[in-house]
Amino acid sequence: MNVVKSPLSDNDLKTVSEALQGALVDLVDLSLVAKQVHWNVVGARFRSIHLQLDEVVDSARLHSDTVAERASALGVSPDGRAVTVAGGSGIGTVPEGWIKDTDAVRTLVAALGAVITRMRERVAATGDADPVSQDIFISVTADLEKHHWMFQAENV
């Protein structure tokens, strides 16, 4: 059922909808990964990393909403269900249980790196198809790269 008619051609809509859905999945998973690590981080830098993780969660949740609403505006039903996220995320698994602060940082650097790589692919894929969605991907990528840099600086 198409509730909203997209202004994009069918080919462009296919490209953009796949990019938006993939971004949604990655951002929802990033928020979950960061929250899981947030709850389990231990070590001398607990407090600063604990707070920094919440910043990533907030960013990922904000961006996932923007991405999902862009999909809806184009007539594409966004799918953020757990089964969809689990099956499509580009983020690796997170260790179970307590996680030492240095390992927490490494985990977030890897998770952010994976999402950034895929987000940059979406920037490239959507440039001609839909510059509006591409602009969203550029903004999301810039924000995630800032978090990536800050977490990398934690383990110098």
mmCIF file of N, CA, C and O in Angstrom, residues 17-88:
data_model
loop_
_atom_site.group_PDB
_atom_site.id
_atom_site.type_symbol
_atom_site.label_atom_id
_atom_site.label_comp_id
_atom_site.label_asym_id
_atom_site.label_seq_id
_atom_site.Cartn_x
_atom_site.Cartn_y
_atom_site.Cartn_z
ATOM 1 N N SER A 17 15.557 4.463 -1.069
ATOM 2 C CA SER A 17 14.881 3.720 0.001
ATOM 3 C C SER A 17 15.800 2.667 0.610
ATOM 4 O O SER A 17 15.801 2.469 1.824
ATOM 5 N N GLU A 18 16.609 2.008 -0.210
ATOM 6 C CA GLU A 18 17.579 1.043 0.329
ATOM 7 C C GLU A 18 18.611 1.739 1.202
ATOM 8 O O GLU A 18 18.985 1.227 2.265
ATOM 9 N N ALA A 19 19.056 2.903 0.781
ATOM 10 C CA ALA A 19 20.030 3.657 1.570
ATOM 11 C C ALA A 19 19.424 4.128 2.894
ATOM 12 O O ALA A 19 20.062 4.021 3.955
ATOM 13 N N LEU A 20 18.208 4.641 2.843
ATOM 14 C CA LEU A 20 17.555 5.109 4.068
ATOM 15 C C LEU A 20 17.288 3.958 5.030
ATOM 16 O O LEU A 20 17.538 4.074 6.233
ATOM 17 N N GLN A 21 16.795 2.831 4.516
ATOM 18 C CA GLN A 21 16.528 1.682 5.382
ATOM 19 C C GLN A 21 17.824 1.160 6.003
ATOM 20 O O GLN A 21 17.872 0.852 7.192
ATOM 21 N N GLY A 22 18.873 1.069 5.209
ATOM 22 C CA GLY A 22 20.160 0.619 5.751
ATOM 23 C C GLY A 22 20.688 1.551 6.820
ATOM 24 O O GLY A 22 21.220 1.109 7.851
ATOM 25 N N ALA A 23 20.544 2.844 6.586
ATOM 26 C CA ALA A 23 20.993 3.821 7.578
ATOM 27 C C ALA A 23 20.176 3.712 8.860
ATOM 28 O O ALA A 23 20.720 3.784 9.968
ATOM 29 N N LEU A 24 18.874 3.522 8.708
ATOM 30 C CA LEU A 24 18.020 3.371 9.889
ATOM 31 C C LEU A 24 18.464 2.178 10.728
ATOM 32 O O LEU A 24 18.618 2.283 11.947
ATOM 33 N N VAL A 25 18.689 1.065 10.080
ATOM 34 C CA VAL A 25 19.119 -0.144 10.785
ATOM 35 C C VAL A 25 20.442 0.105 11.511
ATOM 36 O O VAL A 25 20.592 -0.221 12.697
ATOM 37 N N ASP A 26 21.404 0.686 10.823
ATOM 38 C CA ASP A 26 22.707 0.940 11.450
ATOM 39 C C ASP A 26 22.602 1.909 12.622
ATOM 40 O O ASP A 26 23.247 1.720 13.656
ATOM 41 N N LEU A 27 21.788 2.940 12.478
ATOM 42 C CA LEU A 27 21.662 3.930 13.551
ATOM 43 C C LEU A 27 20.925 3.367 14.769
ATOM 44 O O LEU A 27 21.306 3.650 15.908
ATOM 45 N N VAL A 28 19.891 2.578 14.541
ATOM 46 C CA VAL A 28 19.194 1.949 15.667
ATOM 47 C C VAL A 28 20.152 1.013 16.390
ATOM 48 O O VAL A 28 20.245 1.023 17.624
ATOM 49 N N ASP A 29 20.907 0.215 15.641
ATOM 50 C CA ASP A 29 21.852 -0.701 16.278
ATOM 51 C C ASP A 29 22.959 0.060 16.995
ATOM 52 O O ASP A 29 23.367 -0.317 18.098
ATOM 53 N N LEU A 30 23.447 1.144 16.408
ATOM 54 C CA LEU A 30 24.482 1.945 17.072
ATOM 55 C C LEU A 30 23.977 2.461 18.417
ATOM 56 O O LEU A 30 24.712 2.430 19.415
ATOM 57 N N SER A 31 22.730 2.908 18.465
ATOM 58 C CA SER A 31 22.186 3.394 19.739
ATOM 59 C C SER A 31 22.115 2.259 20.762
ATOM 60 O O SER A 31 22.397 2.462 21.946
ATOM 61 N N LEU A 32 21.766 1.067 20.308
ATOM 62 C CA LEU A 32 21.679 -0.082 21.220
ATOM 63 C C LEU A 32 23.061 -0.532 21.689
ATOM 64 O O LEU A 32 23.252 -0.850 22.874
ATOM 65 N N VAL A 33 24.013 -0.568 20.779
ATOM 66 C CA VAL A 33 25.381 -0.951 21.133
ATOM 67 C C VAL A 33 25.958 0.038 22.141
ATOM 68 O O VAL A 33 26.537 -0.354 23.164
ATOM 69 N N ALA A 34 25.807 1.325 21.861
ATOM 70 C CA ALA A 34 26.353 2.338 22.766
ATOM 71 C C ALA A 34 25.689 2.261 24.143
ATOM 72 O O ALA A 34 26.354 2.426 25.174
ATOM 73 N N LYS A 35 24.401 1.987 24.176
ATOM 74 C CA LYS A 35 23.702 1.881 25.460
ATOM 75 C C LYS A 35 24.148 0.626 26.212
ATOM 76 O O LYS A 35 24.343 0.660 27.430
ATOM 77 N N GLN A 36 24.331 -0.484 25.507
ATOM 78 C CA GLN A 36 24.801 -1.711 26.144
ATOM 79 C C GLN A 36 26.181 -1.498 26.781
ATOM 80 O O GLN A 36 26.422 -1.889 27.917
ATOM 81 N N VAL A 37 27.064 -0.862 26.035
ATOM 82 C CA VAL A 37 28.405 -0.578 26.566
ATOM 83 C C VAL A 37 28.293 0.414 27.725
ATOM 84 O O VAL A 37 28.969 0.269 28.753
ATOM 85 N N HIS A 38 27.442 1.403 27.593
ATOM 86 C CA HIS A 38 27.206 2.412 28.636
ATOM 87 C C HIS A 38 26.831 1.755 29.980
ATOM 88 O O HIS A 38 27.308 2.144 31.028
ATOM 89 N N TRP A 39 25.977 0.746 29.916
ATOM 90 C CA TRP A 39 25.536 0.064 31.135
ATOM 91 C C TRP A 39 26.619 -0.814 31.751
ATOM 92 O O TRP A 39 26.551 -1.144 32.933
ATOM 93 N N ASN A 40 27.591 -1.220 30.952
ATOM 94 C CA ASN A 40 28.550 -2.224 31.409
ATOM 95 C C ASN A 40 29.992 -1.757 31.504
ATOM 96 O O ASN A 40 30.863 -2.549 31.846
ATOM 97 N N VAL A 41 30.257 -0.505 31.177
ATOM 98 C CA VAL A 41 31.641 -0.025 31.221
ATOM 99 C C VAL A 41 32.126 0.074 32.669
ATOM 100 O O VAL A 41 31.378 0.480 33.566
ATOM 101 N N VAL A 42 33.367 -0.317 32.883
ATOM 102 C CA VAL A 42 34.029 -0.208 34.186
ATOM 103 C C VAL A 42 35.463 0.243 33.952
ATOM 104 O O VAL A 42 36.013 0.068 32.870
ATOM 105 N N GLY A 43 36.058 0.816 34.979
ATOM 106 C CA GLY A 43 37.455 1.216 34.883
ATOM 107 C C GLY A 43 37.673 2.633 35.357
ATOM 108 O O GLY A 43 36.736 3.335 35.751
ATOM 109 N N ALA A 44 38.929 3.025 35.307
ATOM 110 C CA ALA A 44 39.333 4.333 35.831
ATOM 111 C C ALA A 44 38.653 5.495 35.107
ATOM 112 O O ALA A 44 38.423 6.545 35.711
ATOM 113 N N ARG A 45 38.321 5.313 33.846
ATOM 114 C CA ARG A 45 37.680 6.386 33.070
ATOM 115 C C ARG A 45 36.183 6.159 32.920
ATOM 116 O O ARG A 45 35.557 6.668 31.999
ATOM 117 N N PHE A 46 35.612 5.403 33.848
ATOM 118 C CA PHE A 46 34.191 5.054 33.787
ATOM 119 C C PHE A 46 33.307 6.258 33.506
ATOM 120 O O PHE A 46 32.529 6.268 32.570
ATOM 121 N N ARG A 47 33.399 7.272 34.352
ATOM 122 C CA ARG A 47 32.434 8.381 34.263
ATOM 123 C C ARG A 47 32.497 9.109 32.924
ATOM 124 O O ARG A 47 31.470 9.351 32.301
ATOM 125 N N SER A 48 33.680 9.466 32.474
ATOM 126 C CA SER A 48 33.778 10.226 31.222
ATOM 127 C C SER A 48 33.300 9.390 30.030
ATOM 128 O O SER A 48 32.586 9.894 29.154
ATOM 129 N N ILE A 49 33.656 8.123 29.994
ATOM 130 C CA ILE A 49 33.227 7.262 28.888
ATOM 131 C C ILE A 49 31.725 6.991 28.978
ATOM 132 O O ILE A 49 31.016 7.001 27.964
ATOM 133 N N HIS A 50 31.240 6.763 30.198
ATOM 134 C CA HIS A 50 29.814 6.547 30.438
ATOM 135 C C HIS A 50 28.993 7.710 29.868
ATOM 136 O O HIS A 50 28.001 7.502 29.154
ATOM 137 N N LEU A 51 29.413 8.916 30.144
ATOM 138 C CA LEU A 51 28.712 10.101 29.655
ATOM 139 C C LEU A 51 28.870 10.267 28.145
ATOM 140 O O LEU A 51 27.916 10.641 27.446
ATOM 141 N N GLN A 52 30.052 9.984 27.643
ATOM 142 C CA GLN A 52 30.314 10.098 26.212
ATOM 143 C C GLN A 52 29.456 9.105 25.423
ATOM 144 O O GLN A 52 28.976 9.412 24.332
ATOM 145 N N LEU A 53 29.246 7.937 25.977
ATOM 146 C CA LEU A 53 28.405 6.925 25.324
ATOM 147 C C LEU A 53 26.964 7.419 25.192
ATOM 148 O O LEU A 53 26.311 7.176 24.170
ATOM 149 N N ASP A 54 26.480 8.117 26.200
ATOM 150 C CA ASP A 54 25.125 8.662 26.102
ATOM 151 C C ASP A 54 25.012 9.702 24.996
ATOM 152 O O ASP A 54 23.957 9.838 24.370
ATOM 153 N N GLU A 55 26.085 10.427 24.738
ATOM 154 C CA GLU A 55 26.072 11.385 23.631
ATOM 155 C C GLU A 55 25.901 10.660 22.293
ATOM 156 O O GLU A 55 25.170 11.123 21.415
ATOM 157 N N VAL A 56 26.563 9.513 22.153
ATOM 158 C CA VAL A 56 26.412 8.727 20.924
ATOM 159 C C VAL A 56 24.984 8.199 20.814
ATOM 160 O O VAL A 56 24.383 8.238 19.738
ATOM 161 N N VAL A 57 24.443 7.707 21.922
ATOM 162 C CA VAL A 57 23.063 7.205 21.923
ATOM 163 C C VAL A 57 22.107 8.310 21.479
ATOM 164 O O VAL A 57 21.250 8.097 20.609
ATOM 165 N N ASP A 58 22.255 9.492 22.063
ATOM 166 C CA ASP A 58 21.376 10.606 21.706
ATOM 167 C C ASP A 58 21.493 10.962 20.222
ATOM 168 O O ASP A 58 20.481 11.177 19.545
ATOM 169 N N SER A 59 22.714 11.022 19.710
ATOM 170 C CA SER A 59 22.926 11.336 18.297
ATOM 171 C C SER A 59 22.306 10.279 17.394
ATOM 172 O O SER A 59 21.618 10.593 16.416
ATOM 173 N N ALA A 60 22.567 9.019 17.710
ATOM 174 C CA ALA A 60 22.048 7.927 16.876
ATOM 175 C C ALA A 60 20.527 7.918 16.871
ATOM 176 O O ALA A 60 19.901 7.706 15.830
ATOM 177 N N ARG A 61 19.922 8.168 18.010
ATOM 178 C CA ARG A 61 18.455 8.189 18.082
ATOM 179 C C ARG A 61 17.882 9.372 17.304
ATOM 180 O O ARG A 61 16.883 9.227 16.591
ATOM 181 N N LEU A 62 18.494 10.527 17.432
ATOM 182 C CA LEU A 62 18.042 11.708 16.696
ATOM 183 C C LEU A 62 18.155 11.473 15.188
ATOM 184 O O LEU A 62 17.207 11.731 14.435
ATOM 185 N N HIS A 63 19.302 10.963 14.753
ATOM 186 C CA HIS A 63 19.507 10.723 13.328
ATOM 187 C C HIS A 63 18.608 9.606 12.801
ATOM 188 O O HIS A 63 18.145 9.680 11.663
ATOM 189 N N SER A 64 18.357 8.591 13.614
ATOM 190 C CA SER A 64 17.476 7.510 13.138
ATOM 191 C C SER A 64 16.072 8.051 12.901
ATOM 192 O O SER A 64 15.400 7.660 11.936
ATOM 193 N N ASP A 65 15.628 8.963 13.734
ATOM 194 C CA ASP A 65 14.310 9.567 13.535
ATOM 195 C C ASP A 65 14.278 10.402 12.257
ATOM 196 O O ASP A 65 13.315 10.332 11.479
ATOM 197 N N THR A 66 15.330 11.168 12.017
ATOM 198 C CA THR A 66 15.412 11.983 10.805
ATOM 199 C C THR A 66 15.383 11.094 9.560
ATOM 200 O O THR A 66 14.660 11.377 8.593
ATOM 201 N N VAL A 67 16.163 10.012 9.592
ATOM 202 C CA VAL A 67 16.232 9.091 8.457
ATOM 203 C C VAL A 67 14.871 8.417 8.230
ATOM 204 O O VAL A 67 14.394 8.321 7.103
ATOM 205 N N ALA A 68 14.250 7.960 9.313
ATOM 206 C CA ALA A 68 12.951 7.288 9.188
ATOM 207 C C ALA A 68 11.887 8.248 8.659
ATOM 208 O O ALA A 68 11.056 7.867 7.814
ATOM 209 N N GLU A 69 11.910 9.471 9.116
ATOM 210 C CA GLU A 69 10.928 10.445 8.646
ATOM 211 C C GLU A 69 11.169 10.837 7.196
ATOM 212 O O GLU A 69 10.224 11.094 6.449
ATOM 213 N N ARG A 70 12.430 10.846 6.766
ATOM 214 C CA ARG A 70 12.723 11.108 5.342
ATOM 215 C C ARG A 70 12.152 9.977 4.495
ATOM 216 O O ARG A 70 11.552 10.208 3.445
ATOM 217 N N ALA A 71 12.334 8.743 4.947
ATOM 218 C CA ALA A 71 11.771 7.600 4.222
ATOM 219 C C ALA A 71 10.259 7.746 4.111
ATOM 220 O O ALA A 71 9.683 7.588 3.027
ATOM 221 N N SER A 72 9.623 8.063 5.213
ATOM 222 C CA SER A 72 8.166 8.232 5.204
ATOM 223 C C SER A 72 7.736 9.339 4.249
ATOM 224 O O SER A 72 6.744 9.194 3.527
ATOM 225 N N ALA A 73 8.484 10.428 4.226
ATOM 226 C CA ALA A 73 8.150 11.546 3.335
ATOM 227 C C ALA A 73 8.237 11.141 1.862
ATOM 228 O O ALA A 73 7.556 11.724 1.017
ATOM 229 N N LEU A 74 9.062 10.131 1.579
ATOM 230 C CA LEU A 74 9.202 9.651 0.206
ATOM 231 C C LEU A 74 8.263 8.493 -0.106
ATOM 232 O O LEU A 74 8.320 7.909 -1.181
ATOM 233 N N GLY A 75 7.416 8.143 0.857
ATOM 234 C CA GLY A 75 6.455 7.069 0.636
ATOM 235 C C GLY A 75 6.995 5.686 0.942
ATOM 236 O O GLY A 75 6.430 4.687 0.518
ATOM 237 N N VAL A 76 8.083 5.630 1.682
ATOM 238 C CA VAL A 76 8.715 4.357 2.036
ATOM 239 C C VAL A 76 8.464 4.101 3.521
ATOM 240 O O VAL A 76 8.771 4.953 4.356
ATOM 241 N N SER A 77 7.933 2.939 3.840
ATOM 242 C CA SER A 77 7.669 2.594 5.235
ATOM 243 C C SER A 77 8.971 2.174 5.918
ATOM 244 O O SER A 77 9.573 1.161 5.559
ATOM 245 N N PRO A 78 9.444 2.941 6.916
ATOM 246 C CA PRO A 78 10.676 2.582 7.604
ATOM 247 C C PRO A 78 10.466 1.375 8.510
ATOM 248 O O PRO A 78 9.388 1.190 9.070
ATOM 249 N N ASP A 79 11.497 0.548 8.634
ATOM 250 C CA ASP A 79 11.402 -0.669 9.434
ATOM 251 C C ASP A 79 12.522 -0.701 10.466
ATOM 252 O O ASP A 79 13.667 -1.017 10.152
ATOM 253 N N GLY A 80 12.174 -0.364 11.696
ATOM 254 C CA GLY A 80 13.131 -0.371 12.791
ATOM 255 C C GLY A 80 12.901 -1.491 13.783
ATOM 256 O O GLY A 80 13.349 -1.420 14.922
ATOM 257 N N ARG A 81 12.205 -2.544 13.347
ATOM 258 C CA ARG A 81 11.927 -3.671 14.249
ATOM 259 C C ARG A 81 13.222 -4.398 14.606
ATOM 260 O O ARG A 81 14.177 -4.423 13.825
ATOM 261 N N ALA A 82 13.239 -5.000 15.783
ATOM 262 C CA ALA A 82 14.435 -5.687 16.277
ATOM 263 C C ALA A 82 14.930 -6.740 15.294
ATOM 264 O O ALA A 82 16.139 -6.851 15.046
ATOM 265 N N VAL A 83 14.021 -7.508 14.721
ATOM 266 C CA VAL A 83 14.419 -8.557 13.780
ATOM 267 C C VAL A 83 15.095 -7.964 12.543
ATOM 268 O O VAL A 83 16.056 -8.517 12.025
ATOM 269 N N THR A 84 14.623 -6.826 12.090
ATOM 270 C CA THR A 84 15.207 -6.165 10.926
ATOM 271 C C THR A 84 16.580 -5.606 11.269
ATOM 272 O O THR A 84 17.528 -5.745 10.487
ATOM 273 N N VAL A 85 16.687 -4.990 12.429
ATOM 274 C CA VAL A 85 17.968 -4.429 12.862
ATOM 275 C C VAL A 85 18.989 -5.547 13.039
ATOM 276 O O VAL A 85 20.133 -5.453 12.570
ATOM 277 N N ALA A 86 18.600 -6.619 13.700
ATOM 278 C CA ALA A 86 19.523 -7.730 13.952
ATOM 279 C C ALA A 86 20.011 -8.354 12.650
ATOM 280 O O ALA A 86 21.174 -8.770 12.556
ATOM 281 N N GLY A 87 19.160 -8.400 11.652
ATOM 282 C CA GLY A 87 19.529 -9.042 10.402
ATOM 283 C C GLY A 87 20.271 -8.164 9.421
ATOM 284 O O GLY A 87 20.871 -8.667 8.476
ATOM 285 N N GLY A 88 20.270 -6.852 9.637
ATOM 286 C CA GLY A 88 20.838 -5.971 8.623
ATOM 287 C C GLY A 88 21.930 -5.030 9.066
ATOM 288 O O GLY A 88 22.492 -4.305 8.241
#
